[in-house]
Amino acid sequence: MAPDTGDPAPSGRPATSVDVARLAGVSQATVSYVLNDAPGVTISEATRARVRAAAEELGYAPDASARTLRTGRSDIVLMPLLAAPIGTLVLSLLNELVERLREHGLTLALYGDARSRGVVAARDWTRWRPAAVVVEAHRLTAASVRRLHDAGCATVVGLGAEPSPLVPTMVIDDGEIGAAAARHLLGRGRRNLAAVVPAERGLDAFGERRLGGVTAAAQAAGAAVRCVDLPFDEDAAARLAAGWAAGGARPDGVFAYNDEYAMLLMRALQDAGLDVPGDISVVGADDLPLGRFLRPRLSTVRVAGDVTAAGLAERLARMVAERERDPAVTVSLTRVEMVPRESS
Amino acid sequence: MAPDTGDPAPSGRPATSVDVARLAGVSQATVSYVLNDAPGVTISEATRARVRAAAEELGYAPDASARTLRTGRSDIVLMPLLAAPIGTLVLSLLNELVERLREHGLTLALYGDARSRGVVAARDWTRWRPAAVVVEAHRLTAASVRRLHDAGCATVVGLGAEPSPLVPTMVIDDGEIGAAAARHLLGRGRRNLAAVVPAERGLDAFGERRLGGVTAAAQAAGAAVRCVDLPFDEDAAARLAAGWAAGGARPDGVFAYNDEYAMLLMRALQDAGLDVPGDISVVGADDLPLGRFLRPRLSTVRVAGDVTAAGLAERLARMVAERERDPAVTVSLTRVEMVPRESS
DNA sequence: TTGTACGCGTTATCAT
DNA sequence: ATGATAACGCGTACAA
């Protein structure tokens, strides 16, 4: 561990701008001007240097609350807790997103209040005077958006399946995922489709959307889709597969909610003596690396391949800077791509 | 969408405690006393009711920065960005952890500065006067811990492979994972072990630790361990498997860095005509649900099965309340459990 | 460049 | 027993 040569004066409380001013022999105002590169003030280079040296020597870092209190706006991007589905997408980017936001001077704060919405929630969110609030669009109301703006929030960004009429939205279109899978299966000549979704639906509107996409695409092609609720459980999958193996109304193409469900299902089908894709084609979603280790390799729908944390952070920073409030603005987080492999 | 009956007066800027005082016909101080249930002051129930009603009517929420500025401490738990390995464990709990922290009045803020450490980093972290900082222990130094405490931080919690001499630590003991796997393989009569770890080591001291555990356990039993660097890549795995199938010095038991590596490896071994576990036993780590869908089912080492987000939040809240600073305090986040299945 | 008012909630001190 | 007054924390920005 390297020796830690930090503050030469690790004494008592952190230094304030007054301390810096005293050490540099200038006024507190000058310190502020220099360190913020304030426009419209002229300060000699010599003074600037003295101030900066003093700040460095004292290890000065401006108190965020004091600055926020004065300016009425913090550098916080507040993300009230995301419900599971959106969470998985964003969470996978989280590590890098945080870092990238930092490069734009923004701090990500997570807020845990999954159940409240509307103005009641907005009251809470405004307590830190965030520069931006990024939240599932369905938790917003006209009044809550107004409240956030009134509190100095530069931009309120919605997340959801479709553009919000209230705020600029980042759209996560799960319907398109199901649709891509369905079109693929139909293109392979499958006419009798099934969609396997988690048994506990309603918990996530996610599966619902993916299912909706399948249905729409199939109907457009005049094909049938049946929906199968399946707990994530080997026994349940085995029962389902046994039924299909026994010859009951067996689909010839299945879209699974995600790759994990696809793997569960494929395993069960094979154990029941069915051939994949001979008897039944299987398509998953999310493109887990593990899908390639199956035999046959799992076909899947890849999502958001080109949505990078850097890009998101960049976009967010711009929306803050420009106080973007136009509900017509939408950013699509889901670029969907079918990845055909051997299972279909 | 429900109608949003929030503030009856959605006017201009958010209400302040002065507004509440005026409406309730009391002083600003009284508002503070009432809403904070201040001890040592006596205020009539009638007044309390008036204050609360006024606050409710105005949709009053105290400004967090003002409160922080005054008290010198915020309700923020700051987690400077975590490097990959620890990230996966914590990240999986993140959603719920955030919510649970909220129940204790704490807000989680993520901070993106992965590369700085010591006092330089601590300066940055103190800007929000966090109630707690939770960070990888190796990024701390004596001076930085002092700085954090000086800035009012109630507790600094380290994360790491071993207890830190500086702060109470949450220990993630990866060595024990490798050791559990090795003991299991040895107990199955395997004497010629291999550990498969990611090719780009050093990037994560994680694999290093798991490997160390394997080695130690094997040595204790007088068995051999060879270390194999493997890129996460089907071709590389195929080449490795082909070599072993050709009869070269083939191990009879393999511990893979994690379940994903185990799946990659098992697939390659089987494709190369080797029998698992007949020729080679395979053990992974992390207990991914998908391991059960392999044939044979994947044996694995389960980690942190009983570390819940609620428990962590509870612990953290207590450490804040008690200003826990004793480096002797350690919380183990890794309870390791061998889960034998068919692959070993 | 500097003096100073200001933003808002907390708490010690003082007055009924 | 109840509640008001006022100082304070720290950085920012306007008037001087």
Short mmCIF file of N, CA and C in Angstrom, two decimals, chain B residues 12-125:
data_model
loop_
_atom_site.label_atom_id
_atom_site.label_comp_id
_atom_site.label_asym_id
_atom_site.label_seq_id
_atom_site.Cartn_x
_atom_site.Cartn_y
_atom_site.Cartn_z
N GLY B 12 -45.34 27.74 -8.05
CA GLY B 12 -43.94 28.12 -7.96
C GLY B 12 -43.03 27.14 -7.26
N ARG B 13 -42.17 27.66 -6.43
CA ARG B 13 -41.13 26.84 -5.82
C ARG B 13 -41.68 26.00 -4.67
N PRO B 14 -40.93 24.96 -4.32
CA PRO B 14 -41.37 24.09 -3.23
C PRO B 14 -41.49 24.87 -1.93
N ALA B 15 -42.37 24.42 -1.08
CA ALA B 15 -42.58 25.10 0.20
C ALA B 15 -41.37 24.93 1.13
N THR B 16 -41.11 25.95 1.91
CA THR B 16 -40.04 25.87 2.91
C THR B 16 -40.68 25.82 4.29
N SER B 17 -39.84 25.61 5.26
CA SER B 17 -40.38 25.52 6.62
C SER B 17 -40.98 26.86 7.05
N VAL B 18 -40.49 27.94 6.46
CA VAL B 18 -41.07 29.24 6.77
C VAL B 18 -42.51 29.31 6.27
N ASP B 19 -42.73 28.78 5.09
CA ASP B 19 -44.08 28.75 4.55
C ASP B 19 -45.01 27.98 5.48
N VAL B 20 -44.51 26.85 5.93
CA VAL B 20 -45.33 26.02 6.82
C VAL B 20 -45.62 26.79 8.11
N ALA B 21 -44.59 27.44 8.64
CA ALA B 21 -44.76 28.19 9.89
C ALA B 21 -45.81 29.27 9.73
N ARG B 22 -45.70 29.98 8.62
CA ARG B 22 -46.65 31.06 8.39
C ARG B 22 -48.07 30.52 8.35
N LEU B 23 -48.25 29.46 7.57
CA LEU B 23 -49.60 28.90 7.42
C LEU B 23 -50.14 28.37 8.75
N ALA B 24 -49.26 27.81 9.55
CA ALA B 24 -49.71 27.23 10.82
C ALA B 24 -49.77 28.29 11.92
N GLY B 25 -49.25 29.48 11.62
CA GLY B 25 -49.28 30.54 12.62
C GLY B 25 -48.31 30.29 13.76
N VAL B 26 -47.19 29.67 13.46
CA VAL B 26 -46.18 29.43 14.49
C VAL B 26 -44.83 29.89 13.96
N SER B 27 -43.80 29.69 14.74
CA SER B 27 -42.46 30.07 14.28
C SER B 27 -41.82 28.92 13.52
N GLN B 28 -40.80 29.29 12.76
CA GLN B 28 -40.07 28.28 11.99
C GLN B 28 -39.50 27.21 12.91
N ALA B 29 -39.04 27.65 14.07
CA ALA B 29 -38.44 26.68 15.00
C ALA B 29 -39.44 25.62 15.41
N THR B 30 -40.64 26.06 15.66
CA THR B 30 -41.67 25.11 16.08
C THR B 30 -41.92 24.06 15.01
N VAL B 31 -41.92 24.51 13.78
CA VAL B 31 -42.11 23.56 12.68
C VAL B 31 -41.03 22.49 12.74
N SER B 32 -39.82 22.93 12.89
CA SER B 32 -38.71 21.98 12.95
C SER B 32 -38.88 21.01 14.12
N TYR B 33 -39.21 21.56 15.28
CA TYR B 33 -39.38 20.70 16.46
C TYR B 33 -40.45 19.65 16.22
N VAL B 34 -41.56 20.11 15.72
CA VAL B 34 -42.69 19.18 15.54
C VAL B 34 -42.35 18.09 14.54
N LEU B 35 -41.86 18.52 13.37
CA LEU B 35 -41.65 17.53 12.31
C LEU B 35 -40.49 16.57 12.62
N ASN B 36 -39.60 17.01 13.49
CA ASN B 36 -38.50 16.12 13.83
C ASN B 36 -38.72 15.42 15.17
N ASP B 37 -39.87 15.63 15.76
CA ASP B 37 -40.12 15.05 17.08
C ASP B 37 -38.95 15.34 18.01
N ALA B 38 -38.57 16.60 18.06
CA ALA B 38 -37.39 16.96 18.84
C ALA B 38 -37.59 16.63 20.31
N PRO B 39 -36.59 16.02 20.92
CA PRO B 39 -36.68 15.69 22.34
C PRO B 39 -36.35 16.95 23.15
N GLY B 40 -36.90 17.02 24.33
CA GLY B 40 -36.55 18.14 25.21
C GLY B 40 -37.36 19.39 24.98
N VAL B 41 -38.28 19.36 24.05
CA VAL B 41 -39.16 20.51 23.91
C VAL B 41 -40.59 20.03 24.10
N THR B 42 -41.38 20.87 24.67
CA THR B 42 -42.77 20.47 24.89
C THR B 42 -43.68 21.37 24.07
N ILE B 43 -44.44 20.74 23.22
CA ILE B 43 -45.34 21.48 22.35
C ILE B 43 -46.72 20.83 22.41
N SER B 44 -47.72 21.66 22.53
CA SER B 44 -49.08 21.14 22.72
C SER B 44 -49.52 20.34 21.50
N GLU B 45 -50.38 19.40 21.79
CA GLU B 45 -50.87 18.54 20.72
C GLU B 45 -51.61 19.35 19.67
N ALA B 46 -52.29 20.37 20.11
CA ALA B 46 -53.04 21.21 19.16
C ALA B 46 -52.10 21.86 18.16
N THR B 47 -51.02 22.42 18.67
CA THR B 47 -50.04 23.06 17.79
C THR B 47 -49.43 22.05 16.83
N ARG B 48 -49.08 20.91 17.40
CA ARG B 48 -48.48 19.87 16.56
C ARG B 48 -49.41 19.55 15.39
N ALA B 49 -50.66 19.41 15.68
CA ALA B 49 -51.62 19.06 14.62
C ALA B 49 -51.67 20.16 13.57
N ARG B 50 -51.69 21.40 14.02
CA ARG B 50 -51.75 22.50 13.06
C ARG B 50 -50.52 22.49 12.15
N VAL B 51 -49.37 22.26 12.76
CA VAL B 51 -48.14 22.24 11.97
C VAL B 51 -48.17 21.12 10.95
N ARG B 52 -48.55 19.96 11.42
CA ARG B 52 -48.56 18.82 10.51
C ARG B 52 -49.54 19.02 9.37
N ALA B 53 -50.68 19.59 9.70
CA ALA B 53 -51.68 19.84 8.65
C ALA B 53 -51.13 20.82 7.62
N ALA B 54 -50.50 21.87 8.12
CA ALA B 54 -49.95 22.87 7.20
C ALA B 54 -48.88 22.24 6.30
N ALA B 55 -48.03 21.43 6.90
CA ALA B 55 -46.96 20.79 6.13
C ALA B 55 -47.57 19.92 5.03
N GLU B 56 -48.58 19.19 5.42
CA GLU B 56 -49.24 18.30 4.47
C GLU B 56 -49.88 19.11 3.35
N GLU B 57 -50.54 20.16 3.74
CA GLU B 57 -51.24 20.96 2.74
C GLU B 57 -50.29 21.55 1.72
N LEU B 58 -49.14 21.96 2.18
CA LEU B 58 -48.18 22.58 1.27
C LEU B 58 -47.27 21.57 0.58
N GLY B 59 -47.41 20.32 0.95
CA GLY B 59 -46.53 19.32 0.37
C GLY B 59 -45.09 19.57 0.76
N TYR B 60 -44.92 19.94 2.00
CA TYR B 60 -43.58 20.32 2.46
C TYR B 60 -42.67 19.11 2.64
N ALA B 61 -41.49 19.22 2.10
CA ALA B 61 -40.44 18.23 2.37
C ALA B 61 -39.17 19.01 2.63
N PRO B 62 -38.54 18.78 3.75
CA PRO B 62 -37.35 19.57 4.09
C PRO B 62 -36.26 19.43 3.05
N ASP B 63 -35.60 20.51 2.76
CA ASP B 63 -34.52 20.51 1.79
C ASP B 63 -33.32 19.76 2.38
N ALA B 64 -32.91 18.73 1.66
CA ALA B 64 -31.85 17.88 2.18
C ALA B 64 -30.53 18.63 2.32
N SER B 65 -30.25 19.53 1.40
CA SER B 65 -28.95 20.21 1.49
C SER B 65 -28.91 21.16 2.67
N ALA B 66 -30.00 21.83 2.91
CA ALA B 66 -30.03 22.75 4.05
C ALA B 66 -29.83 21.97 5.35
N ARG B 67 -30.53 20.87 5.43
CA ARG B 67 -30.39 20.07 6.64
C ARG B 67 -28.96 19.55 6.79
N THR B 68 -28.41 19.08 5.70
CA THR B 68 -27.05 18.56 5.74
C THR B 68 -26.05 19.65 6.10
N LEU B 69 -26.25 20.79 5.49
CA LEU B 69 -25.34 21.91 5.76
C LEU B 69 -25.34 22.24 7.25
N ARG B 70 -26.52 22.24 7.79
CA ARG B 70 -26.64 22.61 9.21
C ARG B 70 -26.09 21.53 10.13
N THR B 71 -26.48 20.32 9.89
CA THR B 71 -26.11 19.24 10.82
C THR B 71 -24.74 18.66 10.53
N GLY B 72 -24.24 18.93 9.33
CA GLY B 72 -22.93 18.38 9.01
C GLY B 72 -22.97 16.92 8.62
N ARG B 73 -24.15 16.39 8.45
CA ARG B 73 -24.23 14.99 8.03
C ARG B 73 -25.47 14.72 7.21
N SER B 74 -25.29 14.02 6.11
CA SER B 74 -26.43 13.69 5.26
C SER B 74 -26.89 12.26 5.55
N ASP B 75 -27.91 11.83 4.84
CA ASP B 75 -28.40 10.46 5.01
C ASP B 75 -27.89 9.58 3.87
N ILE B 76 -26.81 10.01 3.27
CA ILE B 76 -26.30 9.30 2.10
C ILE B 76 -25.34 8.19 2.49
N VAL B 77 -25.54 7.05 1.90
CA VAL B 77 -24.54 6.00 1.96
C VAL B 77 -23.83 6.00 0.62
N LEU B 78 -22.58 6.35 0.65
CA LEU B 78 -21.84 6.51 -0.60
C LEU B 78 -21.10 5.22 -0.92
N MET B 79 -21.34 4.73 -2.11
CA MET B 79 -20.59 3.57 -2.56
C MET B 79 -19.82 3.93 -3.81
N PRO B 80 -18.56 4.29 -3.63
CA PRO B 80 -17.75 4.54 -4.80
C PRO B 80 -17.75 3.28 -5.65
N LEU B 81 -17.79 3.48 -6.92
CA LEU B 81 -17.91 2.39 -7.89
C LEU B 81 -17.10 1.16 -7.52
N LEU B 82 -17.74 0.02 -7.60
CA LEU B 82 -17.05 -1.21 -7.26
C LEU B 82 -16.43 -1.84 -8.49
N ALA B 83 -15.23 -2.36 -8.35
CA ALA B 83 -14.62 -3.11 -9.45
C ALA B 83 -15.46 -4.36 -9.71
N ALA B 84 -15.29 -4.92 -10.86
CA ALA B 84 -16.14 -6.00 -11.36
C ALA B 84 -16.53 -7.08 -10.36
N PRO B 85 -15.57 -7.78 -9.77
CA PRO B 85 -15.93 -8.98 -9.02
C PRO B 85 -16.86 -8.72 -7.86
N ILE B 86 -16.47 -7.82 -6.99
CA ILE B 86 -17.35 -7.51 -5.87
C ILE B 86 -18.66 -6.98 -6.40
N GLY B 87 -18.55 -6.25 -7.48
CA GLY B 87 -19.73 -5.69 -8.09
C GLY B 87 -20.82 -6.72 -8.35
N THR B 88 -20.42 -7.88 -8.86
CA THR B 88 -21.45 -8.85 -9.21
C THR B 88 -22.23 -9.30 -7.99
N LEU B 89 -21.52 -9.49 -6.88
CA LEU B 89 -22.23 -9.92 -5.68
C LEU B 89 -23.17 -8.83 -5.19
N VAL B 90 -22.63 -7.66 -5.03
CA VAL B 90 -23.42 -6.57 -4.50
C VAL B 90 -24.50 -6.13 -5.48
N LEU B 91 -24.12 -6.11 -6.75
CA LEU B 91 -25.06 -5.67 -7.76
C LEU B 91 -26.32 -6.53 -7.78
N SER B 92 -26.13 -7.81 -7.51
CA SER B 92 -27.28 -8.69 -7.55
C SER B 92 -28.25 -8.35 -6.43
N LEU B 93 -27.74 -7.70 -5.41
CA LEU B 93 -28.59 -7.34 -4.27
C LEU B 93 -29.06 -5.90 -4.37
N LEU B 94 -28.51 -5.19 -5.32
CA LEU B 94 -28.64 -3.74 -5.32
C LEU B 94 -30.08 -3.26 -5.25
N ASN B 95 -30.88 -3.79 -6.14
CA ASN B 95 -32.25 -3.34 -6.21
C ASN B 95 -32.91 -3.36 -4.84
N GLU B 96 -32.79 -4.50 -4.20
CA GLU B 96 -33.48 -4.60 -2.91
C GLU B 96 -32.73 -3.84 -1.83
N LEU B 97 -31.44 -3.83 -1.92
CA LEU B 97 -30.65 -3.12 -0.91
C LEU B 97 -31.06 -1.65 -0.84
N VAL B 98 -31.22 -1.07 -1.99
CA VAL B 98 -31.61 0.34 -2.05
C VAL B 98 -32.92 0.56 -1.31
N GLU B 99 -33.84 -0.33 -1.56
CA GLU B 99 -35.15 -0.17 -0.94
C GLU B 99 -35.08 -0.33 0.58
N ARG B 100 -34.30 -1.30 0.99
CA ARG B 100 -34.18 -1.55 2.43
C ARG B 100 -33.46 -0.39 3.13
N LEU B 101 -32.47 0.14 2.48
CA LEU B 101 -31.76 1.28 3.07
C LEU B 101 -32.73 2.42 3.27
N ARG B 102 -33.60 2.61 2.31
CA ARG B 102 -34.60 3.65 2.41
C ARG B 102 -35.43 3.51 3.68
N GLU B 103 -35.76 2.29 3.98
CA GLU B 103 -36.57 2.04 5.18
C GLU B 103 -35.83 2.48 6.44
N HIS B 104 -34.52 2.56 6.34
CA HIS B 104 -33.73 3.05 7.47
C HIS B 104 -33.38 4.53 7.29
N GLY B 105 -34.02 5.16 6.33
CA GLY B 105 -33.76 6.58 6.12
C GLY B 105 -32.45 6.87 5.42
N LEU B 106 -31.91 5.89 4.75
CA LEU B 106 -30.63 6.10 4.07
C LEU B 106 -30.81 6.07 2.55
N THR B 107 -30.04 6.90 1.90
CA THR B 107 -30.09 6.98 0.44
C THR B 107 -28.77 6.48 -0.13
N LEU B 108 -28.86 5.62 -1.10
CA LEU B 108 -27.63 5.08 -1.68
C LEU B 108 -27.18 5.92 -2.86
N ALA B 109 -25.96 6.39 -2.81
CA ALA B 109 -25.41 7.13 -3.94
C ALA B 109 -24.20 6.38 -4.48
N LEU B 110 -24.17 6.24 -5.78
CA LEU B 110 -23.05 5.56 -6.42
C LEU B 110 -22.10 6.61 -6.96
N TYR B 111 -20.84 6.36 -6.82
CA TYR B 111 -19.89 7.37 -7.19
C TYR B 111 -18.88 6.78 -8.15
N GLY B 112 -18.66 7.42 -9.25
CA GLY B 112 -17.84 6.83 -10.29
C GLY B 112 -16.44 7.41 -10.36
N ASP B 113 -15.54 6.80 -9.68
CA ASP B 113 -14.17 7.30 -9.70
C ASP B 113 -13.23 6.13 -9.51
N ALA B 114 -13.50 5.08 -10.24
CA ALA B 114 -12.86 3.79 -9.99
C ALA B 114 -11.35 3.85 -9.77
N ARG B 115 -10.71 4.84 -10.32
CA ARG B 115 -9.25 4.75 -10.30
C ARG B 115 -8.56 5.50 -9.16
N SER B 116 -9.22 6.45 -8.57
CA SER B 116 -8.53 7.18 -7.51
C SER B 116 -8.66 6.46 -6.18
N ARG B 117 -7.74 6.78 -5.30
CA ARG B 117 -7.79 6.15 -3.98
C ARG B 117 -7.13 7.07 -2.97
N GLY B 118 -7.11 6.63 -1.72
CA GLY B 118 -6.44 7.42 -0.69
C GLY B 118 -7.16 8.74 -0.44
N VAL B 119 -6.37 9.69 0.04
CA VAL B 119 -6.96 10.96 0.45
C VAL B 119 -7.56 11.71 -0.72
N VAL B 120 -6.95 11.59 -1.87
CA VAL B 120 -7.49 12.27 -3.04
C VAL B 120 -8.93 11.85 -3.28
N ALA B 121 -9.17 10.56 -3.21
CA ALA B 121 -10.53 10.06 -3.39
C ALA B 121 -11.41 10.49 -2.23
N ALA B 122 -10.89 10.40 -1.03
CA ALA B 122 -11.68 10.72 0.16
C ALA B 122 -12.18 12.16 0.14
N ARG B 123 -11.32 13.05 -0.36
CA ARG B 123 -11.73 14.46 -0.50
C ARG B 123 -13.03 14.54 -1.27
N ASP B 124 -13.04 13.82 -2.36
CA ASP B 124 -14.21 13.83 -3.21
C ASP B 124 -15.42 13.23 -2.49
N TRP B 125 -15.19 12.15 -1.82
CA TRP B 125 -16.29 11.46 -1.17
C TRP B 125 -16.93 12.30 -0.06
#
